[in-house]
């Protein structure tokens, strides 16, 4: 049998993405302008609302052939290294994760004042006006064309390596075709992501806690919409969000930070964590009212540690300010 | 943290009032641009423009053109100092 010289490679991944003008409107992607530099891309699988399976036929012990599956969609995860743009932010100089942040239910306010440029991402109030994206995902030698995509955002670092943003994406599937990865231009590809040291963590004014790892989770509910009077899949609907922040610290003296007391008394405190110290490569998560809801003991070798989980609450009922991501 | 009161969904471009503040960073004294805050601790917004999502979807060049077309001329509020005429003294940022 002749040896096949080339094969589809599992290691070559790439992602193009841009915002849709309206939900499900799609759009044309360009390798020169729409590249999103990935750290990791999960394998893509086509899933279906209905798999086409039919009931067992009467009078037999066997099965019968399925009808074609309907309502196809794709769920996948894209990870990016947390890095800034390395240049002053403006309407045309956006954060490398800007499209993914907008597709994960965030409004963006860009401050263009010279010397104080920044972008602030806060939760979109809803129930309408959510950003959605069209993606071209290159995976295993194929191009997956996806639209009407929403994402759920996770952000953090497990050690001293650069922080990662993780976007769990749900999108409507349109096509998949054998396509080689093109030459893609990425913004900020020469900017090194800051490592997770000197992270400037503060909780309730306490800044001295020794942090082992940290993670923010948006916990955004993205529901499916079935439509018999159409192609089967009508896109996705956004439900509640429940942002949480988990952190592992060396267990401090109770005089420094009494975590169990704060949990017992349901205290809400301001929280902030910043990665990076160089302007235009800083990334800061801040929350006005972080409420400690879980305290679990752990160990790092012989050191006593605590795993703390905070729920991030809005400043007033109904506000969309339970957290803010500032890149500057 | 600032609570957005009239923040529309989507993309907004804005200009804020700033001042120059002398800070010590890595042992060196440097002049740093910092936002000017009002009595409530909020940044003083000078002007802003909302970019519709359909324009945002067209790309950054379309966004920039939209901003240039719609952004009004900044009008400095009475509380915003002109840093050139009234440079902050060390006493303003003194401990």
mmCIF file of C-alpha atoms in Angstrom, chain A residues 12 54 88 98 106 114 172 181 194 211 213 273:
data_model
loop_
_atom_site.group_PDB
_atom_site.id
_atom_site.type_symbol
_atom_site.label_atom_id
_atom_site.label_comp_id
_atom_site.label_asym_id
_atom_site.label_seq_id
_atom_site.Cartn_x
_atom_site.Cartn_y
_atom_site.Cartn_z
ATOM 1 C CA UNK A 12 -2.234 23.634 13.174
ATOM 2 C CA UNK A 54 -36.510 6.974 15.311
ATOM 3 C CA UNK A 88 -2.364 53.345 22.933
ATOM 4 C CA UNK A 98 -11.982 42.587 21.856
ATOM 5 C CA UNK A 106 -19.601 42.798 27.388
ATOM 6 C CA UNK A 114 -3.747 60.830 25.406
ATOM 7 C CA UNK A 172 -24.532 27.881 14.565
ATOM 8 C CA UNK A 181 -4.496 27.719 7.307
ATOM 9 C CA UNK A 194 2.857 39.528 31.324
ATOM 10 C CA UNK A 211 -1.756 34.028 46.029
ATOM 11 C CA UNK A 213 -3.767 30.764 41.667
ATOM 12 C CA UNK A 273 -6.421 41.879 40.681
#
